[in-house]
PDB file of C-alpha atoms in Angstrom:
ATOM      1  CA  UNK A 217      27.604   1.462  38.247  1.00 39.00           C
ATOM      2  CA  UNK A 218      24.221   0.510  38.212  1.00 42.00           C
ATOM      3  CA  UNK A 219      22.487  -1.651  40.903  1.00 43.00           C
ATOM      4  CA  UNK A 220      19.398  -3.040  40.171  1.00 45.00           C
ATOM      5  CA  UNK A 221      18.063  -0.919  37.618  1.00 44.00           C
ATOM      6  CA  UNK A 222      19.211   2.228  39.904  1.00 42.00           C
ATOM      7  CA  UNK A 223      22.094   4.179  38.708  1.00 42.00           C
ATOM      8  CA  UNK A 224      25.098   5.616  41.217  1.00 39.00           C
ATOM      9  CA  UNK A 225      27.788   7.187  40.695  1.00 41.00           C
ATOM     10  CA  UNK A 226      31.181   5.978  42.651  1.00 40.00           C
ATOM     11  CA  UNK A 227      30.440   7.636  45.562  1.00 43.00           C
ATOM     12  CA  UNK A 228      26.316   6.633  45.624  1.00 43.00           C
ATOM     13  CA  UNK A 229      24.341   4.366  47.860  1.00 50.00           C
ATOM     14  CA  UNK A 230      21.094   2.942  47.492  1.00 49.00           C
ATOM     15  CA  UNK A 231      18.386   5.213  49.329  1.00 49.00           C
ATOM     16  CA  UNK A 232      16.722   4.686  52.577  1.00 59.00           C
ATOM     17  CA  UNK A 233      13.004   4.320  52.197  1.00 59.00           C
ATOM     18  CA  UNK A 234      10.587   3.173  54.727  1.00 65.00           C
ATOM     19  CA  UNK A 235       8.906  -0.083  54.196  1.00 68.00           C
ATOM     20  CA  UNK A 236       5.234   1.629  54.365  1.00 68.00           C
ATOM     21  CA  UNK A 237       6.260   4.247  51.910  1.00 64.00           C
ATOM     22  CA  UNK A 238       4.240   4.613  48.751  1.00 60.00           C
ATOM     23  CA  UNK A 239       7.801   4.816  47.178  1.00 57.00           C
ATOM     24  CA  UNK A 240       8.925   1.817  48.254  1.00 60.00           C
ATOM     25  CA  UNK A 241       9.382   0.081  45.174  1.00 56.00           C
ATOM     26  CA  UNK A 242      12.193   2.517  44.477  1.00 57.00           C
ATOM     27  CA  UNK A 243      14.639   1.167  47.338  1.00 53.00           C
ATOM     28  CA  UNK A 244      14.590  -2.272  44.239  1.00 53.00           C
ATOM     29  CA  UNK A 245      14.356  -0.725  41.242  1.00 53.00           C
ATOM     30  CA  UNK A 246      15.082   3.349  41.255  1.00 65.00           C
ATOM     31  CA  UNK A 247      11.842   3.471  39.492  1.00 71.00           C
ATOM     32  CA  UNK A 248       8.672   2.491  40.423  1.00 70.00           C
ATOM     33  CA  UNK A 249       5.201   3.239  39.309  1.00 74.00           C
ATOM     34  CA  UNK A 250       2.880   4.785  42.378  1.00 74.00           C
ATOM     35  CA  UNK A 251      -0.598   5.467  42.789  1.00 77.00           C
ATOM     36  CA  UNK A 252      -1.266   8.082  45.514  1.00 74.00           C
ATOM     37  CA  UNK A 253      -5.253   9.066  45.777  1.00 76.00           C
ATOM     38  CA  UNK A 254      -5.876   7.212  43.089  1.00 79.00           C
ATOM     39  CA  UNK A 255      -4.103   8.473  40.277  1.00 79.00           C
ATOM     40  CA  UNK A 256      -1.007   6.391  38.580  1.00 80.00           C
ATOM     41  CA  UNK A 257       2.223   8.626  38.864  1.00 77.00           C
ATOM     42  CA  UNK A 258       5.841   7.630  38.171  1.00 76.00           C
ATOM     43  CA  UNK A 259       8.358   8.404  40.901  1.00 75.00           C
ATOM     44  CA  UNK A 260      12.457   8.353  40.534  1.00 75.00           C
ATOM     45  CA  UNK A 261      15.008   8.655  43.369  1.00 70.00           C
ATOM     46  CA  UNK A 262      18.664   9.658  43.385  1.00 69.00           C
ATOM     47  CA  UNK A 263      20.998   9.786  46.232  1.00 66.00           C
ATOM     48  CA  UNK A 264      23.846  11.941  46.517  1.00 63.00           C
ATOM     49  CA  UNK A 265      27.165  10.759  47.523  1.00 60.00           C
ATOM     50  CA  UNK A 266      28.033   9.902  51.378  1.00 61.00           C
ATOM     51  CA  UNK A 267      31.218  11.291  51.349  1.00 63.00           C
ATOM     52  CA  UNK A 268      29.113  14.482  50.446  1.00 61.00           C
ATOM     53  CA  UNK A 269      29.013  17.040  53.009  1.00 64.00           C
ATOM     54  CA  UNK A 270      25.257  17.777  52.461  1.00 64.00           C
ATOM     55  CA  UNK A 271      23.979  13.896  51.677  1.00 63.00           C
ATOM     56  CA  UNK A 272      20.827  14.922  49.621  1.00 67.00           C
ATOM     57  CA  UNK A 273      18.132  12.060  48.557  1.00 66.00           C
ATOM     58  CA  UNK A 274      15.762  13.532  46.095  1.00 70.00           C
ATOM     59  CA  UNK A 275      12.488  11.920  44.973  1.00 66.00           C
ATOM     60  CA  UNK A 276      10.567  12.754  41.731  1.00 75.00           C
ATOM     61  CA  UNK A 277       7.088  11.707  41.338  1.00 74.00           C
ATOM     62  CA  UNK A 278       5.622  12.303  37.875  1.00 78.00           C
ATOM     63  CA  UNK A 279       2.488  12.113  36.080  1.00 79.00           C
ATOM     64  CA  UNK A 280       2.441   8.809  34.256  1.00 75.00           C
ATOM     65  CA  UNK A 281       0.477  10.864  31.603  1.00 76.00           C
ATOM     66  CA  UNK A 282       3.210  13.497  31.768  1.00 77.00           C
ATOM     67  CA  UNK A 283       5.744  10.922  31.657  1.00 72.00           C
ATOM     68  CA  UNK A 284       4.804   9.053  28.830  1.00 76.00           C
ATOM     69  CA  UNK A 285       3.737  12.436  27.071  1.00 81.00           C
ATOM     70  CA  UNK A 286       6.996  12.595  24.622  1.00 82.00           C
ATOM     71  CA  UNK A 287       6.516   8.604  23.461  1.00 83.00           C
ATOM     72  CA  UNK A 288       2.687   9.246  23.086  1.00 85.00           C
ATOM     73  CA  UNK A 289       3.530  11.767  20.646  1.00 89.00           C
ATOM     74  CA  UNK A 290       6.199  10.050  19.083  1.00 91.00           C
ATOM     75  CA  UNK A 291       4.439   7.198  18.713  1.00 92.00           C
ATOM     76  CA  UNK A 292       1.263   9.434  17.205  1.00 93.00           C
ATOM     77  CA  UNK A 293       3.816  11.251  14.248  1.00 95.00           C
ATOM     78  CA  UNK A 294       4.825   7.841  13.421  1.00 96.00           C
ATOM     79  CA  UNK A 295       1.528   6.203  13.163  1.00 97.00           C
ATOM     80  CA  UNK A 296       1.210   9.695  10.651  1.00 97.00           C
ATOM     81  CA  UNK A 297       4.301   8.859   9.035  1.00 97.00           C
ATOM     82  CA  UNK A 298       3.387   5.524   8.171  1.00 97.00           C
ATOM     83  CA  UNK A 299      -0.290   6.595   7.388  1.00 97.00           C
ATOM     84  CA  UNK A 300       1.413   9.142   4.694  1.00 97.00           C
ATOM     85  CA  UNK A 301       3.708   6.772   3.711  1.00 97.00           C
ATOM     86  CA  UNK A 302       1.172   3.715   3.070  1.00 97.00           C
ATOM     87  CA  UNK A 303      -1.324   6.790   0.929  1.00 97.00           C
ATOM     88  CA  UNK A 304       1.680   7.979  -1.198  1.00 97.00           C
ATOM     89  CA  UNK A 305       2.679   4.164  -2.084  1.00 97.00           C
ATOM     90  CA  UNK A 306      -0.926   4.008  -2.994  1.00 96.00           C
ATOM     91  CA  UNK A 307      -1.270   6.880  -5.123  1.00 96.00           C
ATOM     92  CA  UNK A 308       1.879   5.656  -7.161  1.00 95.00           C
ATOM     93  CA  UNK A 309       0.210   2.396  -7.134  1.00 93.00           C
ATOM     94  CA  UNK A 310      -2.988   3.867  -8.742  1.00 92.00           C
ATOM     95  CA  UNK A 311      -0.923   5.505 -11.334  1.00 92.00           C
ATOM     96  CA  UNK A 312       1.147   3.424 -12.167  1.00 90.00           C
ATOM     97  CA  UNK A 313      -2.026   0.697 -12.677  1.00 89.00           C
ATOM     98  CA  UNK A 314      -3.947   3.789 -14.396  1.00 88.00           C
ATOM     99  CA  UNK A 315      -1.314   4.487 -16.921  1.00 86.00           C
ATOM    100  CA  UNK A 316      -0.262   0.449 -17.489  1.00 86.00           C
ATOM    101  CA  UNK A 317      -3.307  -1.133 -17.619  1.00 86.00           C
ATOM    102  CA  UNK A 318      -6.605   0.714 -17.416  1.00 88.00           C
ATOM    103  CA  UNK A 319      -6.104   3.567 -20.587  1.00 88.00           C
ATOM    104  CA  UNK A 320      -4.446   0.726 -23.068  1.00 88.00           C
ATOM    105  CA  UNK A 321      -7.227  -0.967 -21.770  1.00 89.00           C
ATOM    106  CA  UNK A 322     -10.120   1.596 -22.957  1.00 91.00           C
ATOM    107  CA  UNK A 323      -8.542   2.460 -25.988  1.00 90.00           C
ATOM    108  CA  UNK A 324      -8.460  -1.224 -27.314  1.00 90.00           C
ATOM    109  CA  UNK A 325     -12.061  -1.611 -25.656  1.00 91.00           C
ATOM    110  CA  UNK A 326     -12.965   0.970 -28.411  1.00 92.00           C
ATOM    111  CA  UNK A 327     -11.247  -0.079 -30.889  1.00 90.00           C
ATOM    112  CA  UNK A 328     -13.469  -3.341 -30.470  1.00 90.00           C
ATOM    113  CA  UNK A 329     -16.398  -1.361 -30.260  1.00 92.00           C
ATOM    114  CA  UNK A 330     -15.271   0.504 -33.527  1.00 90.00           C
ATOM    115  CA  UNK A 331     -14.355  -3.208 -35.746  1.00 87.00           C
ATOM    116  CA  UNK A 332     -17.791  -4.544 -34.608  1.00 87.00           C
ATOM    117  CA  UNK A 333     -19.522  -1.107 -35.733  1.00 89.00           C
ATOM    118  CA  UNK A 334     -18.150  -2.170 -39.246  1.00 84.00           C
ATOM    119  CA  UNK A 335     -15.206  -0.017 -39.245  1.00 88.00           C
ATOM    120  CA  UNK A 336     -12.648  -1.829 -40.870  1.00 84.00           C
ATOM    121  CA  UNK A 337     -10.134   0.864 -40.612  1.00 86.00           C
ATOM    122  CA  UNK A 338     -10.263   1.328 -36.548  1.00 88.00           C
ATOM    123  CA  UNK A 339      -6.922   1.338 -35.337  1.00 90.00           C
ATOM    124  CA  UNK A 340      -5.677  -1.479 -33.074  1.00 91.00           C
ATOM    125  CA  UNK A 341      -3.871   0.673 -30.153  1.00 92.00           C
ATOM    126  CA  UNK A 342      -0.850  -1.111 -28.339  1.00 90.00           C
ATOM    127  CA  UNK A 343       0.637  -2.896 -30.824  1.00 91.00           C
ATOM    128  CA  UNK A 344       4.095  -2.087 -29.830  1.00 91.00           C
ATOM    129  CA  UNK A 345       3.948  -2.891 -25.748  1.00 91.00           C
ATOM    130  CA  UNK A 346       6.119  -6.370 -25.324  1.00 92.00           C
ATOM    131  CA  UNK A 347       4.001  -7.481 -22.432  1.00 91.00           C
ATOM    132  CA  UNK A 348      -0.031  -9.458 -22.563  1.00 91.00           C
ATOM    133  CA  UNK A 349      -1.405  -6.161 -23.684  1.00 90.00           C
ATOM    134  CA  UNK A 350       0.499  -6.109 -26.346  1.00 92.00           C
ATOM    135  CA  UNK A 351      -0.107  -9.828 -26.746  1.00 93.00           C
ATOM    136  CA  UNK A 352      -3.842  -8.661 -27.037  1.00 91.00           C
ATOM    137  CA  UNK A 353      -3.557  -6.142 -29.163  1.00 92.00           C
ATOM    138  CA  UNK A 354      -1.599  -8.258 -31.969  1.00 93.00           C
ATOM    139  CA  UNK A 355      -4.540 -10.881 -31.676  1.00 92.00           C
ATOM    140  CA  UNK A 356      -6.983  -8.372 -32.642  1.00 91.00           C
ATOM    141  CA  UNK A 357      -5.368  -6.809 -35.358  1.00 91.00           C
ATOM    142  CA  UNK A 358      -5.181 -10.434 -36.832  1.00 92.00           C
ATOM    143  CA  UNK A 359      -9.253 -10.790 -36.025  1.00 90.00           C
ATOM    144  CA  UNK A 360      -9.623  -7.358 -37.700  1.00 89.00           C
ATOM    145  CA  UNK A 361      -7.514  -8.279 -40.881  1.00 90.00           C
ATOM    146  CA  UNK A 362      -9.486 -11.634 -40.970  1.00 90.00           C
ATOM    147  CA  UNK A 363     -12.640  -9.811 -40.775  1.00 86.00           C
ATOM    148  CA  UNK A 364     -11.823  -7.260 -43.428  1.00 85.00           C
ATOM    149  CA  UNK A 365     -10.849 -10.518 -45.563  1.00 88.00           C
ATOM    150  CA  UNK A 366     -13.925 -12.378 -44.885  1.00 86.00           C
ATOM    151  CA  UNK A 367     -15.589  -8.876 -45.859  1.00 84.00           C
ATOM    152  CA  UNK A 368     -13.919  -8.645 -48.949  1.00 86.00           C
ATOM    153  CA  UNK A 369     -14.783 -11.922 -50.139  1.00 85.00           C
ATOM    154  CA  UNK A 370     -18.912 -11.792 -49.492  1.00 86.00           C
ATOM    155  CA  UNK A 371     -18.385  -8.324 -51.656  1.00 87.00           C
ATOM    156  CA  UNK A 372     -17.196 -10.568 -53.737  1.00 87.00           C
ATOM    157  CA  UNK A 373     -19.950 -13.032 -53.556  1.00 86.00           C
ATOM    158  CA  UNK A 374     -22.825 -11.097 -53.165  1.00 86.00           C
ATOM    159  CA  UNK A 375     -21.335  -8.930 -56.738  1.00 88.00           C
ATOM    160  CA  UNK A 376     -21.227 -11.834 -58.774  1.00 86.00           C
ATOM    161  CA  UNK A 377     -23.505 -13.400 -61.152  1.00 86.00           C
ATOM    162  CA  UNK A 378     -22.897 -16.355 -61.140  1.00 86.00           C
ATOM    163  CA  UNK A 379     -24.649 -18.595 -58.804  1.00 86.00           C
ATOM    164  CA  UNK A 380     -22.479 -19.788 -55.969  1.00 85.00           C
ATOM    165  CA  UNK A 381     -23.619 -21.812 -53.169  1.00 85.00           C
ATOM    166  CA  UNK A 382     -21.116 -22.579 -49.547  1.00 86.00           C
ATOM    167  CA  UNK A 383     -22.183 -25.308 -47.539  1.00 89.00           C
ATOM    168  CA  UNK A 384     -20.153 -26.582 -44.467  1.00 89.00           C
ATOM    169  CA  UNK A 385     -19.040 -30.394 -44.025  1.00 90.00           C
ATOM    170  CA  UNK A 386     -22.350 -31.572 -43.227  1.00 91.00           C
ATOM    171  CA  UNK A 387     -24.046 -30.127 -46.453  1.00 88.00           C
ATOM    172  CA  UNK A 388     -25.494 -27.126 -44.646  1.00 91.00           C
ATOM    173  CA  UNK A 389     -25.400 -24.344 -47.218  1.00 88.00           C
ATOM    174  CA  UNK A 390     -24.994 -21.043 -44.974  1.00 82.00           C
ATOM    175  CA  UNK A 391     -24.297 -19.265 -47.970  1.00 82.00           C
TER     176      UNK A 391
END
């Protein structure tokens, strides 16, 4: 049964301890936190039976520090855990971003370094990805084959000889 926080067995009754006592608070709740020269300690009681032919009450006073040794540490690999835990989902994160984004990324930032060089024949990576990269990618290729177009035609222009003038709306001739 338990009685206020103290455990007995059938044959158990509460402890006896002296109003004064440092362990007082045990006689309410069977543990009690005590400071004796001032250092914080836990102390326990039990009773033995009192049908018992030897009636035994035994006190345990603890280190709080001692006490609370096993959940410090517990608590400490856990924090560790979750510290290893969070860096590993990170590390995936990273790669996963890395090999997604950031390299499809470079390679088509080259390949517009490459068509604006004059290469007409750069390849457009990323054509194939179903997703805005891919999206991207299909947009330049179209800007590269209309710049290989508009390329083809001044050839054209600037090998003739005839005389050919271009002028926009406004009667601008640009060409």
């Amino acid at each position: 049964a338990e009685t206020n926080g103290i455990v007995y067995g059938p044959s158990m009754k509460a402890p006896d301890i002296a109003a004064g006592s440092p362990l007082a608070g045990l006689a309410q709740d069977g543990v009690a936190p005590v400071t004796l020269d001032g250092m914080d300690f836990i102390a326990a009681t039990a009773v033995s039976g009192a049908s018992s032919a030897h009636p035994l009450q035994v006190h345990a006073i603890i280190a709080t520090g001692s006490a609370l040794a096993n959940v410090i540490e517990l608590r400490n690999r856990l924090i560790l855990l979750a510290l290893i835990a969070i860096s590993m989902v990170g590390a995936l994160g990273y790669i996963a971003i890395e090999r997604s984004l950031t390299r499809p990324l470079a390679a088509m930032t080259a390949a517009i370094g490459e068509l604006a060089r004059g290469n007409r024949d750069a390849p457009v990576p990323a054509l194939a990805r179903r997703d805005e990269i891919g999206d991207i990618a299909r947009s330049l290729s179209v800007i590269r084959d209309m710049g290989v177009h508009a390329a083809r035609v001044q050839t054209a222009l600037d090998n003739t000889t005839s005389i050919v003038l271009i002028a926009d709306t406004d009667g601008r001739v640009f060409y």
